[in-house]
Short mmCIF file of C-alpha atoms in Angstrom, two decimals:
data_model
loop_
_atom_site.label_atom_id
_atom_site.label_comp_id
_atom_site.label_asym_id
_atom_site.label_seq_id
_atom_site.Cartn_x
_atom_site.Cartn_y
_atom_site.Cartn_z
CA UNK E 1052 140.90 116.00 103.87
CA UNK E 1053 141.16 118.19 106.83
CA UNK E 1054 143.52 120.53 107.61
CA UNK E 1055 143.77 122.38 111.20
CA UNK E 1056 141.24 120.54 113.34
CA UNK E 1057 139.17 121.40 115.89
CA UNK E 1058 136.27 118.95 117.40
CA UNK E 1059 133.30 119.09 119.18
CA UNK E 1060 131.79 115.76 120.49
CA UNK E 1061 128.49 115.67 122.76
CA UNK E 1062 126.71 112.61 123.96
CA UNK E 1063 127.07 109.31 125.15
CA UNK E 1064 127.56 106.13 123.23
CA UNK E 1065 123.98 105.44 122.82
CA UNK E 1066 123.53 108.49 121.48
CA UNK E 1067 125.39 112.12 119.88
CA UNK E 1068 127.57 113.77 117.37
CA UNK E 1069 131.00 114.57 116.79
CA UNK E 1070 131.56 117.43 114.50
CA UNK E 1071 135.15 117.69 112.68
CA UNK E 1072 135.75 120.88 111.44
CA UNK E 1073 139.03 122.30 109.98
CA UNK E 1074 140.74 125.61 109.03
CA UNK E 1075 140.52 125.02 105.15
CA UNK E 1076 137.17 125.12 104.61
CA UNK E 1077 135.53 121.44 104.96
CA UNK E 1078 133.46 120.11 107.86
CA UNK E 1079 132.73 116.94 108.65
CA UNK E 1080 130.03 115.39 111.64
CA UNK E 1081 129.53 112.10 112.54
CA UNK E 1082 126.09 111.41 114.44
CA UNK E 1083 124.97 108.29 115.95
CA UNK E 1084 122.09 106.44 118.41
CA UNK E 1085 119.30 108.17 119.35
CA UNK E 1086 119.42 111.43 120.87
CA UNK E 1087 118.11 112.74 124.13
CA UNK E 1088 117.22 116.47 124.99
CA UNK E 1089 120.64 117.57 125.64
CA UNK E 1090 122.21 116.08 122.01
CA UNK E 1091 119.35 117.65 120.31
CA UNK E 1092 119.85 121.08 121.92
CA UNK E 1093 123.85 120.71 120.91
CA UNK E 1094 123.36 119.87 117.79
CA UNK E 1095 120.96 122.66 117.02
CA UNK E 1096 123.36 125.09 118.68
CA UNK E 1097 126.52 123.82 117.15
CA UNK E 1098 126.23 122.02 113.90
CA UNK E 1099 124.34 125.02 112.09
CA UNK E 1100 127.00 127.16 113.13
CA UNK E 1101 130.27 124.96 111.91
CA UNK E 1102 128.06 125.13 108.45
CA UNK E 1103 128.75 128.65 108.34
CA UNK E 1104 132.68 127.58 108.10
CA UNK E 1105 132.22 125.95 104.39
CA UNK E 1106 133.51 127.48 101.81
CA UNK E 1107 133.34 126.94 97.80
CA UNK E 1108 135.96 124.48 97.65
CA UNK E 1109 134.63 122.76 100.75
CA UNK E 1110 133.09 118.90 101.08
CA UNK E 1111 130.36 118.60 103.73
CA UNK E 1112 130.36 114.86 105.34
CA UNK E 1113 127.54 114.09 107.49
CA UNK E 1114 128.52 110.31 109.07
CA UNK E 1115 124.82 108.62 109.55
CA UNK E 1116 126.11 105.37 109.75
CA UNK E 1117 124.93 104.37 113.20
CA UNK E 1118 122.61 107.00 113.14
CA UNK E 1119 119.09 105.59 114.08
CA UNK E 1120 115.30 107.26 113.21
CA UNK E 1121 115.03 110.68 115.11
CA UNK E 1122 112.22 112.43 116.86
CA UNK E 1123 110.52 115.43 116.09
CA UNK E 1124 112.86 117.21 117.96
CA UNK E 1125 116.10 116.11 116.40
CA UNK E 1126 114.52 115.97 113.54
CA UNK E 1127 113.77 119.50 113.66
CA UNK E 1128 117.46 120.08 114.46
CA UNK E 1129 118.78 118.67 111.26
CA UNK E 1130 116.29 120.41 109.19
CA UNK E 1131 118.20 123.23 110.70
CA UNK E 1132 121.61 121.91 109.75
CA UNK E 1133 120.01 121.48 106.34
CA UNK E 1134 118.65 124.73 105.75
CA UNK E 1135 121.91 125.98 106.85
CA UNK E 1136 123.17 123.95 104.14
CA UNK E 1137 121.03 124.54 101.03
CA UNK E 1138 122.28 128.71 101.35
CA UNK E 1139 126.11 127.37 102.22
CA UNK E 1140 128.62 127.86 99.41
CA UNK E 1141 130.65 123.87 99.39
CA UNK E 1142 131.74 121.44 96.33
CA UNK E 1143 130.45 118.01 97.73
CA UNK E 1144 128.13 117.38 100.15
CA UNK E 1145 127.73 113.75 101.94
CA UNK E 1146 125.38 111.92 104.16
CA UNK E 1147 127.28 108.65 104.63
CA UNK E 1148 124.29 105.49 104.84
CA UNK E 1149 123.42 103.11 107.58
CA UNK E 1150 120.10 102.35 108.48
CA UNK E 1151 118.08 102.62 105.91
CA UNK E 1152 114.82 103.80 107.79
CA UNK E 1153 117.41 106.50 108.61
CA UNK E 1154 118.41 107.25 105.06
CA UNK E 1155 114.42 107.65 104.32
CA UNK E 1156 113.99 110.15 107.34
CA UNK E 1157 116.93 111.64 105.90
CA UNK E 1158 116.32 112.10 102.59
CA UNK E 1159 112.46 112.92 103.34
CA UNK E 1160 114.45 116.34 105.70
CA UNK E 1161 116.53 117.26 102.79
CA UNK E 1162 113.44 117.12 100.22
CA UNK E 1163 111.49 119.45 102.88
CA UNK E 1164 114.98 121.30 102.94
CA UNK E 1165 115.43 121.70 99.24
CA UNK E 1166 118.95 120.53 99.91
CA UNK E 1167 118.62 117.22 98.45
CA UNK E 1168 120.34 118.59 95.31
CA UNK E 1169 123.33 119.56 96.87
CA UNK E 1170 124.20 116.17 99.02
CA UNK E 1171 124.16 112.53 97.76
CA UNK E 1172 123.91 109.34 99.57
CA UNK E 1173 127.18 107.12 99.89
CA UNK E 1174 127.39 103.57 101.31
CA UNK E 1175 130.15 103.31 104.55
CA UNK E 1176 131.91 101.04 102.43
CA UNK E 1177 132.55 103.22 99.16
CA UNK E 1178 133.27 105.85 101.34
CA UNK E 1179 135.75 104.31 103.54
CA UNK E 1180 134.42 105.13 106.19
CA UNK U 1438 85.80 87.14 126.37
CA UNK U 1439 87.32 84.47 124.47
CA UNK U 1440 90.49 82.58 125.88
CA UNK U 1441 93.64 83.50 125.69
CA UNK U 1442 94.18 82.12 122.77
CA UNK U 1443 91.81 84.26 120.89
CA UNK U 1444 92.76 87.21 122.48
CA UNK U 1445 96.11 87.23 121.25
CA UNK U 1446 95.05 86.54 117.54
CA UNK U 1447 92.34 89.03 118.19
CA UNK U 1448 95.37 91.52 119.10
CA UNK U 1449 97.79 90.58 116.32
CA UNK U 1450 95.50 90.35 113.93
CA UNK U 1451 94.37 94.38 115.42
CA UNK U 1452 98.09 95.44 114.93
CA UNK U 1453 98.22 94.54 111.25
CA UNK U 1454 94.97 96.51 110.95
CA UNK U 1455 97.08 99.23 112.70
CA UNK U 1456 99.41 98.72 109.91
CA UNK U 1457 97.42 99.04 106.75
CA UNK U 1458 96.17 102.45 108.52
CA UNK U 1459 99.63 103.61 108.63
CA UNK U 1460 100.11 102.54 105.27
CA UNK U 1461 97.16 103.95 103.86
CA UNK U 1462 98.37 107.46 105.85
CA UNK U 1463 95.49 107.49 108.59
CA UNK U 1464 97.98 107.64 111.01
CA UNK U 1465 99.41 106.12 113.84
CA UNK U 1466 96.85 106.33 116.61
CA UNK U 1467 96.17 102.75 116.00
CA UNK U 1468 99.83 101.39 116.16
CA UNK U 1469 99.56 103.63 119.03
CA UNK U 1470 97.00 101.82 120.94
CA UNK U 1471 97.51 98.78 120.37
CA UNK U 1472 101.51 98.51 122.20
CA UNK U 1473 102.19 98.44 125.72
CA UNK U 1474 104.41 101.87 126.19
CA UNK U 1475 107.17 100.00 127.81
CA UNK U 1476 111.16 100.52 127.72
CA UNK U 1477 111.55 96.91 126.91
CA UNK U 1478 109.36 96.95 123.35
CA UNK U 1479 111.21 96.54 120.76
CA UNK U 1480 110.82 96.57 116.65
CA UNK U 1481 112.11 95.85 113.78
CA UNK U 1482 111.10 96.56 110.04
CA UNK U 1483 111.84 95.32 106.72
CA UNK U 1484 113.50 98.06 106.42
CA UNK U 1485 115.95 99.51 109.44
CA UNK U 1486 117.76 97.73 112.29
CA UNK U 1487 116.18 97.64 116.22
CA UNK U 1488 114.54 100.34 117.57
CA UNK U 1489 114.66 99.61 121.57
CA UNK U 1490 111.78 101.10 123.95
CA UNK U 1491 108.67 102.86 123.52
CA UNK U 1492 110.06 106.28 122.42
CA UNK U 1493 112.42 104.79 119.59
CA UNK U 1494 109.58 102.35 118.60
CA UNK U 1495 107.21 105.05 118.08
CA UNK U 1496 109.59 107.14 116.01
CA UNK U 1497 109.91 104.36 113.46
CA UNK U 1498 105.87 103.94 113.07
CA UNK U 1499 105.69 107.40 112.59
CA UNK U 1500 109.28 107.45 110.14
CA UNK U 1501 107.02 104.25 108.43
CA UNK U 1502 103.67 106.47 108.16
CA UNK U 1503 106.19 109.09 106.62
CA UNK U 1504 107.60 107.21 104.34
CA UNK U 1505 104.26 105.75 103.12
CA UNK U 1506 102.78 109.39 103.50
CA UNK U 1507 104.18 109.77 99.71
CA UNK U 1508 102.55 106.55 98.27
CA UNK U 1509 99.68 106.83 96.29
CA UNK U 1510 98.80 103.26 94.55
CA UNK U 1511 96.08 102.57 96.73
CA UNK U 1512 93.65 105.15 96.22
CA UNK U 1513 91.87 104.23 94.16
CA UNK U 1514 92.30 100.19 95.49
CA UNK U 1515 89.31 98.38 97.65
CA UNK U 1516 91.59 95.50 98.66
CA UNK U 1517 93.88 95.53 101.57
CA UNK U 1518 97.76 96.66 100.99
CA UNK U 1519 98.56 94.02 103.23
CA UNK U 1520 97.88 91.12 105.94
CA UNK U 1521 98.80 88.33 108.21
CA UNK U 1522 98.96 84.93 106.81
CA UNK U 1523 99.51 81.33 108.47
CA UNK U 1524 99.03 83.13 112.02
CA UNK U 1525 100.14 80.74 114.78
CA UNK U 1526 99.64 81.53 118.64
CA UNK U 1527 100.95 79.90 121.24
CA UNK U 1528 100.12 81.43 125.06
CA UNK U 1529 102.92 80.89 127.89
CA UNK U 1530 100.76 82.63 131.03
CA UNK U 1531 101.26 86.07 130.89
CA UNK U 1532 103.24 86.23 127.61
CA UNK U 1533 102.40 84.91 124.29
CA UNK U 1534 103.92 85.19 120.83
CA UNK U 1535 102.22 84.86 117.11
CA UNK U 1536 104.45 83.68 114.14
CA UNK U 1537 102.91 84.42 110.42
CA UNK U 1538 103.76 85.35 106.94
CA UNK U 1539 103.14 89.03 106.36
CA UNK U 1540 102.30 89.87 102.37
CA UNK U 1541 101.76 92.63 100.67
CA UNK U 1542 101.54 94.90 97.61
CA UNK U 1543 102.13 97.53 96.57
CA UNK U 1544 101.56 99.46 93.37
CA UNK U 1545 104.26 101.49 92.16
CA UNK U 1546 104.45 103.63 88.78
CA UNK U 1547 106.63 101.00 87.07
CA UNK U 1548 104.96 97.76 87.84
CA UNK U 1549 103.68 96.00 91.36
CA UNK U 1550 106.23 95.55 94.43
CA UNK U 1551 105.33 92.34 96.21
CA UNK U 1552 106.79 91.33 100.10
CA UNK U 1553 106.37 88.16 101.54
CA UNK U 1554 108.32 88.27 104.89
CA UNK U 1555 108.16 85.93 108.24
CA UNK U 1556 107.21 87.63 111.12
CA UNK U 1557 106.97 87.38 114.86
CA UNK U 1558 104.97 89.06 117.35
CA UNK U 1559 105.51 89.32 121.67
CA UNK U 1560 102.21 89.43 123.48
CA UNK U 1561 102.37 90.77 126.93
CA UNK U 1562 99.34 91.01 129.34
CA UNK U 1563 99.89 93.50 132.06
CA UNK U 1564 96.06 93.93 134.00
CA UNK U 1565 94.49 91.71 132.41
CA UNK U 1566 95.39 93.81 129.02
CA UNK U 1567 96.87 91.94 126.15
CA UNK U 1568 99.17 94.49 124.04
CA UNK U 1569 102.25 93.92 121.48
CA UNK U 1570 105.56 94.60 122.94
CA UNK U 1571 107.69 92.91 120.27
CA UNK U 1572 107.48 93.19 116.64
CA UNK U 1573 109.74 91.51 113.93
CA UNK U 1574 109.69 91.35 110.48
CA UNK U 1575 112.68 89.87 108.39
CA UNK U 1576 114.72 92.30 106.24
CA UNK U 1577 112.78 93.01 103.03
CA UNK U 1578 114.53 91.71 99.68
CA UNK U 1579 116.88 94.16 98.72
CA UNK U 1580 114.80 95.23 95.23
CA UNK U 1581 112.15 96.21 97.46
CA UNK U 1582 113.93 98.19 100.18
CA UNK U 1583 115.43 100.69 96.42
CA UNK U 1584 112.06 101.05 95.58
CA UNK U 1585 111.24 102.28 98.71
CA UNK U 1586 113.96 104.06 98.72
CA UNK U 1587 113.51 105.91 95.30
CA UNK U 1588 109.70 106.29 96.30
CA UNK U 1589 111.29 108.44 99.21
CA UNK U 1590 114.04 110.27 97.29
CA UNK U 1591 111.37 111.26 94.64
CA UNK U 1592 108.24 112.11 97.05
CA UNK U 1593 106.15 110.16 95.47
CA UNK U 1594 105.29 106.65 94.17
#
């Protein structure tokens, strides 16, 4: 899927974000634990920006697999991701299911969003993840 | 004051009242009150996988008061959405735990959504204060988690 690569990965196992983006266009980030102060501030500094880098042809992948239930802070951080989102041009668009109190935060951020149209829900397995 | 015993019912049974509040969207002070704020609580849902100390643990009440923040089918319903059933205590000094059957339901717009779930509860009393600091529920059939699900995808019930 991804062409030229370049990563950015912030946090510790028990909690952070990779983020996967590539010269042609697609981007992918792969979150997981819970985040402290520091993952929240990186992710609101970095993932909005790599959203900028989609293009039309482009497929968004957001990894949530071992993502658990954020606070209000990192939740307010991916409802900047996702408003990034609902104006960026991309084909497909992602979130990749684990926990499913997670999925319901999720979804509930991309309803507030109005992104939900633009990115479905996929199960780890179907996705090969 | 009762004995121990009866304090510990008196507090489980107080944390499933904390529930239906959260349920019926009047918040989470009462979930709030009624845990010791410690890094060793722990929860988990019928719905979700462990959330480990205080700060996690209060992020999933307040994900759960979300998520019910969208359901509707009790307005206009006198009865409770839920409760503790078969509630049995046993105290070990400072610590005690409750085991039950937690049922509930829910009306959704295609038909009632029932749960009948074991459940386990951790008692700790720190100062002479009896508070939860464990709370399990088994997974919720997996029917009931979609509906949840779709309840949350939709924004409403």
């Amino acid at each position: 899927m991804l062409g030229g690569a370049h990563t950015t990965n912030v946090g510790s196992e028990a909690g952070g974000f990779r983020i996967l983006g590539s010269t042609d266009g697609n981007l992918r980030i792969a979150a997981w634990g819970y985040w402290p102060a520091e993952v929240v501030s990186a992710f609101g500094a970095n993932a909005p920006a790599a959203a900028q880098a989609l293009v039309a042809v482009g497929i968004f992948v957001f990894d949530c697999k071992d993502l658990k239930p954020q606070g209000a802070e990192g939740q307010e951080a991916i409802r900047v991701l996702f408003r990034q989102l609902a104006r960026s041009p991309f084909a497909k668009g992602i979130i990749v299911r684990g926990n499913a109190m997670t999925c319901m935060q999720l979804a509930r951020l991309l309803r507030e969003c109005s992104a939900e149209k633009r990115i479905e829900f996929a199960d780890a397995e179907a996705f090969g993840s | 004051m009762g004995s121990a015993e009866e304090e510990v019912t008196r507090v489980i049974h107080k944390f499933y009242d904390a529930l239906e509040d959260l349920l019926r969207a009047r918040g989470t002070a009462a979930m709030d009150e009624i845990w010791h704020h410690s890094d060793y609580a722990t929860t988990s849902h019928p719905f979700g996988s462990w959330a480990r100390g205080w700060t996690e643990v209060k992020v999933n009440w307040e994900e759960g008061a979300a998520v019910f923040g969208v359901y509707k089918g009790h307005e206009h319903r006198s009865d409770r959405i839920g409760g503790i059933n078969d509630l049995k205590v046993v105290v070990l000094g400072d610590a005690a735990y409750g085991t039950g059957i937690y049922r509930s339901k829910l009306y959704m717009s295609d038909g009632e959504l029932n749960l009948n779930l074991n459940c386990t509860n951790i008692v700790h009393r720190i100062d002479g204060v009896w508070k939860i600091v464990h709370h399990h529920a088994d997974q919720a059939q997996l029917d009931w988690q979609a509906a949840i699900g779709r309840m949350v995808e939709a924004g409403h019930s």
